[in-house]
Coordinates of C-alpha atoms and ligand atoms in Angstrom, one line a residue:
M1 CA -62.6 -24.2 10.7
A2 CA -62.1 -21.7 13.7
Q3 CA -63.9 -18.8 14.2
I4 CA -64.0 -15.6 15.9
R5 CA -66.6 -14.8 17.5
I6 CA -67.3 -11.5 19.1
S7 CA -70.2 -9.2 21.1
G8 CA -69.5 -6.0 20.3
G9 CA -70.3 -2.3 22.0
V10 CA -67.3 -2.6 24.5
P11 CA -65.0 0.5 24.9
L12 CA -61.8 -0.7 25.0
E13 CA -59.5 -0.2 27.9
G14 CA -56.0 -1.0 28.9
E15 CA -52.1 -2.0 27.9
V16 CA -51.2 -4.3 25.2
R17 CA -47.8 -5.5 24.7
I18 CA -46.8 -5.8 20.7
S19 CA -45.1 -8.2 19.2
G20 CA -42.1 -8.9 17.1
A21 CA -42.6 -7.4 13.1
K22 CA -43.6 -10.3 10.9
N23 CA -42.5 -9.0 7.6
A24 CA -39.3 -8.2 9.5
V25 CA -38.9 -11.6 11.0
L26 CA -39.5 -13.6 7.6
P27 CA -36.4 -12.0 5.9
I28 CA -34.6 -12.2 8.6
L29 CA -35.0 -16.1 9.2
V30 CA -34.3 -16.1 5.4
A31 CA -31.3 -14.0 5.6
S32 CA -29.7 -16.5 7.9
L33 CA -29.1 -18.7 5.2
L34 CA -26.5 -16.3 4.2
G35 CA -24.3 -16.8 6.9
D36 CA -21.9 -19.9 7.2
E37 CA -22.1 -19.9 11.3
P38 CA -25.7 -20.4 13.3
S39 CA -27.5 -17.1 13.8
Q40 CA -30.0 -16.6 17.0
V41 CA -33.2 -14.4 16.3
S42 CA -35.0 -13.2 19.3
N43 CA -38.3 -11.4 19.5
V44 CA -40.1 -13.4 17.5
P45 CA -43.9 -13.7 17.1
H46 CA -45.6 -16.5 16.9
L47 CA -47.2 -16.9 13.6
Q48 CA -48.3 -19.4 10.9
D49 CA -46.2 -17.7 8.6
V50 CA -43.1 -17.9 11.0
T51 CA -43.9 -21.5 11.3
T52 CA -43.8 -21.9 7.3
T53 CA -40.8 -20.3 7.2
M54 CA -39.4 -22.7 9.4
E55 CA -40.4 -25.4 7.5
L56 CA -39.3 -24.1 4.3
L57 CA -35.9 -23.2 5.9
G58 CA -35.8 -27.2 7.6
R59 CA -36.9 -29.0 4.3
M60 CA -33.7 -27.3 3.0
G61 CA -31.7 -28.9 5.5
A62 CA -31.1 -25.9 8.3
Q63 CA -31.0 -27.2 11.4
L64 CA -33.7 -24.9 13.7
A65 CA -34.1 -24.8 17.3
V66 CA -36.6 -22.8 18.7
D67 CA -36.8 -22.2 22.6
E68 CA -39.8 -21.5 24.9
R69 CA -39.5 -17.6 24.6
M70 CA -39.7 -18.1 20.7
Q71 CA -36.0 -17.7 20.1
I72 CA -35.3 -19.4 17.2
E73 CA -31.3 -20.6 16.3
I74 CA -30.7 -21.5 12.4
D75 CA -27.6 -23.3 11.5
P76 CA -27.4 -23.0 7.5
R77 CA -24.1 -25.3 7.7
E78 CA -26.0 -28.6 6.3
M79 CA -28.5 -27.1 3.7
R80 CA -28.4 -29.4 0.7
D81 CA -31.5 -28.5 -1.0
F82 CA -32.2 -25.1 -2.7
E83 CA -35.9 -25.7 -3.8
A84 CA -39.1 -23.7 -2.1
P85 CA -42.0 -26.0 -3.4
Y86 CA -45.3 -24.6 -5.0
E87 CA -47.1 -26.4 -2.0
L88 CA -45.2 -23.6 0.7
V89 CA -45.0 -20.9 -2.0
K90 CA -48.9 -20.8 -2.8
T91 CA -49.5 -20.7 1.3
M92 CA -46.8 -17.6 1.9
R93 CA -45.5 -15.6 -1.1
A94 CA -42.8 -14.3 1.3
S95 CA -41.1 -18.0 0.4
I96 CA -40.0 -15.8 -2.8
L97 CA -37.5 -14.3 -0.1
V98 CA -35.3 -17.3 -0.4
L99 CA -34.2 -16.6 -4.0
G100 CA -31.5 -14.1 -3.8
P101 CA -29.7 -15.6 -0.7
L102 CA -29.8 -19.0 -2.0
V103 CA -28.1 -17.8 -5.6
A104 CA -25.5 -15.9 -3.6
R105 CA -24.5 -18.1 -1.1
F106 CA -24.9 -21.8 -2.9
G107 CA -25.1 -20.5 -6.5
R108 CA -28.7 -22.1 -7.2
A109 CA -32.1 -21.7 -6.5
I110 CA -35.5 -23.4 -7.7
V111 CA -38.6 -21.3 -6.5
S112 CA -42.2 -21.9 -7.3
L113 CA -43.4 -18.5 -9.1
P114 CA -46.0 -17.3 -6.8
G115 CA -49.6 -17.2 -8.5
G116 CA -52.0 -14.2 -8.2
C117 CA -53.3 -13.5 -4.6
A118 CA -56.2 -12.2 -3.3
I119 CA -55.1 -8.6 -3.1
G120 CA -53.5 -8.1 -6.5
S121 CA -51.9 -9.8 -9.0
R122 CA -48.5 -9.4 -7.5
P123 CA -45.6 -10.0 -9.9
V124 CA -42.1 -10.5 -8.9
N125 CA -40.5 -9.4 -12.3
L126 CA -38.4 -6.7 -10.3
H127 CA -36.8 -9.5 -7.9
L128 CA -36.2 -11.5 -11.2
H129 CA -34.8 -8.4 -13.0
G130 CA -32.5 -7.2 -9.9
L131 CA -30.8 -11.0 -9.6
R132 CA -30.1 -10.7 -13.7
Q133 CA -28.7 -7.3 -13.3
L134 CA -26.5 -8.9 -10.3
G135 CA -25.2 -11.7 -13.0
A136 CA -27.6 -14.5 -12.5
E137 CA -29.0 -16.5 -15.1
V138 CA -32.8 -16.7 -14.1
S139 CA -35.6 -18.7 -16.2
V140 CA -38.8 -19.7 -15.6
E141 CA -39.7 -23.4 -16.3
N142 CA -42.9 -25.5 -15.4
G143 CA -44.1 -22.9 -12.8
N144 CA -40.4 -22.6 -11.3
I145 CA -37.9 -19.7 -11.3
I146 CA -34.8 -21.5 -11.6
A147 CA -31.7 -19.0 -10.9
R148 CA -28.1 -20.1 -11.0
A149 CA -24.8 -17.9 -10.9
D150 CA -21.2 -18.4 -10.1
R151 CA -20.4 -15.9 -8.1
L152 CA -22.9 -12.2 -8.5
K153 CA -21.5 -9.3 -9.2
G154 CA -22.1 -6.2 -7.8
A155 CA -24.2 -3.9 -10.2
R156 CA -26.7 -0.6 -10.4
I157 CA -30.0 -1.5 -10.2
V158 CA -32.8 0.7 -10.4
F159 CA -36.4 -0.4 -9.6
D160 CA -39.1 1.2 -11.3
T161 CA -41.4 0.5 -8.3
V162 CA -40.9 0.4 -4.7
T163 CA -40.9 -3.0 -3.6
V164 CA -40.4 -4.4 -0.3
T165 CA -39.4 -7.7 -0.5
G166 CA -37.7 -6.8 -3.9
T167 CA -35.5 -5.0 -2.3
E168 CA -34.9 -7.2 0.4
N169 CA -34.4 -10.0 -2.3
I170 CA -31.7 -7.8 -3.8
M171 CA -29.7 -6.2 -0.7
M172 CA -29.3 -9.7 0.2
A173 CA -28.3 -11.1 -2.8
A174 CA -25.9 -8.4 -3.1
C175 CA -24.4 -8.8 0.2
L176 CA -22.0 -12.0 -1.3
A177 CA -21.2 -10.4 -4.8
R178 CA -17.8 -9.5 -5.9
G179 CA -17.6 -5.4 -5.6
T180 CA -20.5 -2.5 -4.6
S181 CA -24.2 -2.7 -5.7
V182 CA -26.5 0.8 -5.8
I183 CA -30.3 -0.2 -5.6
E184 CA -32.2 2.8 -6.4
N185 CA -35.5 3.4 -5.7
A186 CA -35.5 0.9 -2.9
A187 CA -38.2 0.6 -0.5
Q188 CA -37.5 2.6 2.9
E189 CA -39.6 0.5 5.2
P190 CA -38.7 -0.1 8.8
E191 CA -38.6 -3.5 8.1
V192 CA -36.0 -3.4 5.4
V193 CA -33.9 -1.3 7.6
D194 CA -34.0 -3.9 10.1
L195 CA -33.3 -6.3 7.8
A196 CA -30.2 -4.6 6.7
G197 CA -29.3 -4.3 10.6
F198 CA -29.8 -7.9 10.9
L199 CA -27.1 -8.3 7.7
N200 CA -24.6 -5.8 8.9
S201 CA -24.7 -7.9 12.2
M202 CA -23.6 -11.0 10.4
G203 CA -20.8 -8.5 8.8
A204 CA -22.2 -7.3 5.7
R205 CA -21.5 -3.3 4.1
I206 CA -24.8 -1.9 3.5
E207 CA -25.3 2.1 3.9
G208 CA -28.3 4.1 3.0
A209 CA -31.1 1.8 5.0
G210 CA -33.9 4.2 5.4
T211 CA -33.1 6.3 2.5
N212 CA -34.3 5.4 -1.2
T213 CA -30.8 4.6 -2.0
L214 CA -28.9 1.5 -0.8
V215 CA -25.2 0.9 -1.3
I216 CA -23.8 -2.5 -0.6
E217 CA -20.5 -3.5 -0.9
G218 CA -20.4 -7.2 -1.3
V219 CA -17.6 -9.1 1.5
E220 CA -16.3 -12.6 0.8
R221 CA -18.2 -14.6 3.9
L222 CA -20.9 -13.9 6.5
G223 CA -21.0 -15.1 10.0
G224 CA -23.7 -15.6 12.3
T225 CA -25.0 -12.9 14.8
K226 CA -28.1 -12.4 17.7
Y227 CA -30.8 -10.2 16.8
S228 CA -33.9 -8.9 18.0
V229 CA -36.2 -8.2 15.9
L230 CA -38.2 -4.9 16.0
P231 CA -41.8 -4.2 17.0
D232 CA -44.8 -5.1 14.6
R233 CA -46.1 -1.3 13.2
I234 CA -49.1 -2.9 12.0
E235 CA -50.3 -4.6 14.7
T236 CA -49.5 -1.6 16.7
G237 CA -51.7 0.4 14.8
T238 CA -54.3 -2.2 14.4
Y239 CA -54.8 -2.0 18.1
L240 CA -54.8 1.7 18.3
V241 CA -57.9 1.6 15.7
A242 CA -59.5 -0.6 18.1
G243 CA -59.0 2.1 20.8
A244 CA -60.4 4.6 18.3
M245 CA -63.4 2.4 17.2
T246 CA -64.7 1.7 20.4
S247 CA -64.1 5.1 22.0
G248 CA -62.2 3.3 24.2
R249 CA -58.1 3.9 26.0
V250 CA -55.3 2.0 24.8
R251 CA -51.9 1.8 25.5
V252 CA -49.8 -0.1 23.1
T253 CA -46.2 -1.1 25.0
R254 CA -43.0 -2.7 23.4
A255 CA -43.8 -0.5 20.2
R256 CA -41.8 1.6 18.3
P257 CA -43.9 5.3 17.9
R258 CA -41.2 6.5 14.9
D259 CA -42.3 4.0 12.6
L260 CA -45.8 4.9 12.9
D261 CA -45.8 8.8 12.2
A262 CA -48.4 8.6 9.3
V263 CA -51.1 6.1 11.3
I264 CA -50.2 8.6 14.4
D265 CA -51.5 11.7 12.4
K266 CA -54.3 10.2 10.7
L267 CA -55.7 9.0 14.4
A268 CA -55.4 12.5 16.0
E269 CA -57.1 13.5 13.0
T270 CA -60.1 11.6 14.3
G271 CA -60.4 13.4 17.1
A272 CA -58.4 10.9 19.7
V273 CA -55.9 12.2 22.0
M274 CA -52.3 10.5 21.2
T275 CA -49.4 10.6 23.3
T276 CA -46.2 8.6 23.1
G277 CA -43.5 7.4 25.2
E278 CA -40.2 6.3 23.9
D279 CA -41.6 2.6 23.1
W280 CA -45.7 3.2 23.9
I281 CA -48.4 4.9 22.4
E282 CA -51.3 5.7 23.8
I283 CA -55.0 6.6 22.3
D284 CA -57.8 7.7 24.3
M285 CA -60.8 9.0 22.8
R286 CA -62.5 10.3 26.1
G287 CA -65.6 8.5 25.2
R288 CA -66.3 10.4 21.9
R289 CA -67.0 8.7 18.7
P290 CA -63.9 9.4 16.4
K291 CA -64.6 11.8 13.0
S292 CA -63.8 10.1 9.4
V293 CA -60.4 10.4 7.7
D294 CA -59.0 10.4 3.9
I295 CA -56.3 8.3 3.6
T296 CA -54.0 7.5 0.5
T297 CA -51.9 4.5 0.6
A298 CA -48.0 4.7 -0.7
P299 CA -44.5 3.2 0.2
Y300 CA -43.0 4.1 3.6
P301 CA -42.9 6.7 5.3
A302 CA -46.9 7.4 3.5
F303 CA -49.7 5.7 4.7
P304 CA -49.3 2.0 5.1
T305 CA -51.7 -0.2 2.8
D306 CA -51.3 -2.7 5.7
M307 CA -53.1 -0.4 7.4
Q308 CA -56.0 0.3 5.1
A309 CA -58.6 -2.4 6.1
Q310 CA -58.6 -1.4 9.8
F311 CA -59.0 2.5 8.8
T312 CA -61.6 1.5 6.3
A313 CA -63.5 -0.3 9.3
L314 CA -63.1 2.9 11.3
N315 CA -64.7 5.1 8.7
T316 CA -67.4 2.8 8.7
I317 CA -68.6 3.8 12.5
A318 CA -67.2 7.3 12.3
E319 CA -68.7 10.6 11.7
G320 CA -68.6 11.8 8.4
T321 CA -67.5 10.4 4.9
G322 CA -64.4 9.3 4.5
I323 CA -62.4 8.5 1.2
V324 CA -60.0 5.7 1.1
T325 CA -57.6 5.4 -1.7
E326 CA -55.4 2.3 -2.2
T327 CA -52.5 2.9 -4.6
V328 CA -50.3 -0.5 -4.0
F329 CA -52.3 -3.3 -4.6
E330 CA -55.3 -3.2 -7.1
N331 CA -57.5 -5.6 -5.4
R332 CA -57.0 -4.6 -1.7
F333 CA -60.9 -3.7 -1.0
M334 CA -62.1 -7.9 -0.8
H335 CA -63.3 -6.3 3.0
V336 CA -65.8 -4.0 1.7
Q337 CA -68.4 -6.4 1.1
E338 CA -67.8 -7.9 4.2
L339 CA -68.2 -4.6 6.1
Q340 CA -71.6 -4.1 4.2
R341 CA -73.0 -7.3 5.6
L342 CA -72.5 -5.4 8.8
G343 CA -74.5 -2.6 7.8
A344 CA -71.3 -0.2 6.7
D345 CA -72.4 2.4 4.0
I346 CA -69.2 1.8 1.4
R347 CA -69.0 2.7 -2.3
L348 CA -66.6 1.6 -4.1
K349 CA -65.0 3.6 -7.5
G350 CA -62.0 2.7 -9.2
N351 CA -59.1 2.5 -6.3
S352 CA -61.3 4.3 -3.7
A353 CA -63.7 3.2 -1.3
I354 CA -66.5 6.0 -0.4
V355 CA -67.4 5.4 3.2
R356 CA -70.2 7.2 4.5
G357 CA -69.9 6.5 8.9
V358 CA -73.0 5.4 10.1
A359 CA -74.6 5.5 13.7
Q360 CA -74.5 1.7 14.6
L361 CA -73.3 -1.3 12.8
T362 CA -74.9 -4.9 13.4
G363 CA -73.4 -8.4 14.0
A364 CA -73.6 -10.6 11.3
P365 CA -71.6 -14.1 10.2
I366 CA -68.6 -12.5 7.9
M367 CA -65.9 -14.5 6.2
A368 CA -62.4 -13.7 6.3
T369 CA -60.1 -13.0 2.5
D370 CA -56.6 -11.9 3.5
L371 CA -54.8 -10.9 6.6
R372 CA -55.2 -7.0 7.1
A373 CA -59.3 -7.4 5.8
S374 CA -59.6 -10.0 8.2
A375 CA -58.1 -7.5 10.9
G376 CA -60.8 -4.9 9.5
L377 CA -63.8 -7.2 10.0
V378 CA -62.8 -8.2 13.7
L379 CA -62.2 -4.2 14.3
A380 CA -65.7 -3.5 12.8
G381 CA -67.2 -6.7 14.8
L382 CA -65.5 -5.2 18.4
V383 CA -68.1 -2.0 17.7
A384 CA -71.1 -4.0 15.8
R385 CA -74.3 -4.7 18.0
G386 CA -75.1 -8.0 18.8
Q387 CA -72.5 -11.1 17.7
T388 CA -70.1 -11.0 14.5
V389 CA -68.9 -14.7 13.4
V390 CA -65.7 -14.2 11.6
D391 CA -64.8 -17.0 9.4
R392 CA -61.4 -18.5 7.9
V393 CA -59.5 -16.9 11.0
Y394 CA -56.2 -18.7 9.6
H395 CA -55.5 -15.6 7.7
I396 CA -55.5 -13.6 10.9
D397 CA -53.0 -16.2 12.2
R398 CA -50.4 -15.6 9.8
G399 CA -50.0 -12.3 11.0
Y400 CA -51.1 -11.7 14.3
E401 CA -50.5 -13.4 17.5
I402 CA -53.3 -14.2 20.0
I403 CA -55.2 -11.3 18.7
E404 CA -58.3 -12.9 20.6
E405 CA -56.2 -13.0 23.9
K406 CA -54.8 -9.4 23.3
L407 CA -58.2 -7.9 23.0
G408 CA -59.6 -9.6 25.8
Q409 CA -57.4 -8.5 27.9
L410 CA -58.8 -4.7 26.6
G411 CA -62.0 -5.8 27.7
A412 CA -63.4 -6.9 24.3
R413 CA -66.2 -9.9 24.6
I414 CA -64.4 -12.2 22.0
R415 CA -63.5 -15.7 21.7
R416 CA -62.3 -18.4 19.2
V417 CA -64.2 -21.3 18.4
S418 CA -62.3 -24.3 17.4
G419 CA -63.2 -26.0 14.1
K420 CA -65.5 -29.0 15.6
Q421 CA -67.4 -26.7 18.1
A422 CA -67.8 -24.2 15.2
A423 CA -69.2 -26.7 12.8
Ligands
LIG501 C1 -44.8 -6.2 1.2 O1 -45.1 -7.3 0.3 C2 -45.5 -6.7 2.4 N1 -45.1 -8.4 2.6 C3 -46.7 -6.8 2.4 O2 -47.4 -7.3 3.6 C4 -47.0 -5.0 2.2 O3 -48.4 -5.1 2.2 C5 -46.4 -4.8 1.0 O4 -44.8 -5.2 1.1 C6 -46.5 -3.4 0.6 O5 -46.0 -3.0 1.9 C7 -43.6 -8.9 3.4 O6 -42.9 -7.8 3.7 C8 -43.5 -10.0 3.6 P1 -44.3 -5.1 -3.0 P2 -44.6 -6.9 -1.2 O7 -43.7 -5.7 -4.0 O8 -43.0 -7.0 -0.8 C9 -45.7 -4.4 -7.3 C10 -49.3 -8.2 5.0 O9 -50.4 -8.1 5.1 N2 -44.6 -5.4 -7.7 O10 -43.7 -3.8 -2.2 O11 -44.9 -8.4 -2.0 C11 -46.8 -4.7 -6.5 O12 -47.6 -5.6 -7.4 C12 -48.4 -7.8 3.5 O13 -48.4 -8.4 5.9 C13 -44.1 -5.5 -9.1 O14 -45.1 -5.1 -9.8 O15 -45.0 -6.1 -1.8 C14 -47.2 -4.0 -5.8 O16 -48.1 -3.2 -6.4 C15 -49.0 -8.5 2.7 N3 -43.1 -6.1 -9.6 C16 -46.4 -2.9 -5.6 O17 -45.1 -3.3 -6.5 C17 -42.3 -6.7 -8.5 O18 -41.2 -7.4 -9.0 C18 -45.8 -3.1 -4.0 O19 -45.5 -4.5 -3.9 C19 -42.8 -6.7 -7.2 C20 -43.9 -5.7 -6.9

């Protein structure tokens, strides 16, 4: 298995270019199934989850073509199979996103029910509830969600918890329903807004994206489109934290600063000088050690759970004590034990981690447990004295494009060691 090896202690300096957003491109690729013409999606990051999504769509009969710039063309005209099998769903929970589009466009879907996950139980009851409200017949048999409908009917759906992919699934399905649908307590994440933009460019009529109420007027058909995916705000935030932790100066380019207000505010609280332009953000620590910060995760526009592990890592070497409270997922502290192996002083209490900053972490072999946890571990490795070896880096490859190259460009001493060399 591949590993990432880091020799910590270099203040990062320079510029890094941000890729397209993983959590926008996955629903967008899936949404292209709703059209009766091909669509082209650009600014697609080269990630394992994108490959898995393409495999899923390809198995269903969609024709896919990728050019050297990772522009993907999806032609759904030959779709013939409406199933997302367990072997793919278990590697990528976002496969659940095919449920709404398949039922809306083809009248049937079989999607393996995702099981538990490293970060929490992550049920999909709200996705199923929403689809039933739209008139689909939904049952769970032999580990599969089976959904059928002639034509979905517009309905008012009130989510009792804010759910990102739940909102996306129902929004996609409602586009082809007869009549108007209203989704209340909808997720307001930029990725939901980007998906709505994609759907509207295919001919959908969605209003209210970016607020907690979506109004979707169903249309008879959707066509194809050309669309460029928004920049990844979590990747952006991760490189900024890398700058903060290493007392460096990092500029992220091709980013979208307005999607990161909560993160930028917290970085400013660490003592960083933050400067933003139209599509760039710069963090400058002026060589100082960051001050610790308290964070509480919650749905957008509050502080994102996907940045929690990175800020936990930051607090481990910051001046003072920071309290990190996770309210979105019940088990998203798997990185804590690994950070402790590097010498971090962290105490878990309920859904909070009390992190007392230490002057120095020391390198050790550690293990990635999920995508963002592994980003936190890599960041910690950048400041730990000596060598840190992060194992199970396939978690990182699901969501960070060439992370070792990008950090290398900023001066980090980091390299990937392939399975054979690592053994
Ligand atoms: C999306 O997951 C993201 N994934 C996650 O990104 C992200 O952490 C999460 O939203 C929160 O921002 C994609 O966009 C592909 P939720 P999702 O439904 O949609 C509960 C990453 O690292 N809930 O918004 O699965 C759920 O248990 C990741 O890139 C129900 O109770 O998250 C959780 O407590 C991982 N019933 C809360 O809602 C449901 O039917 C929010 O989860 C659905 C969700």
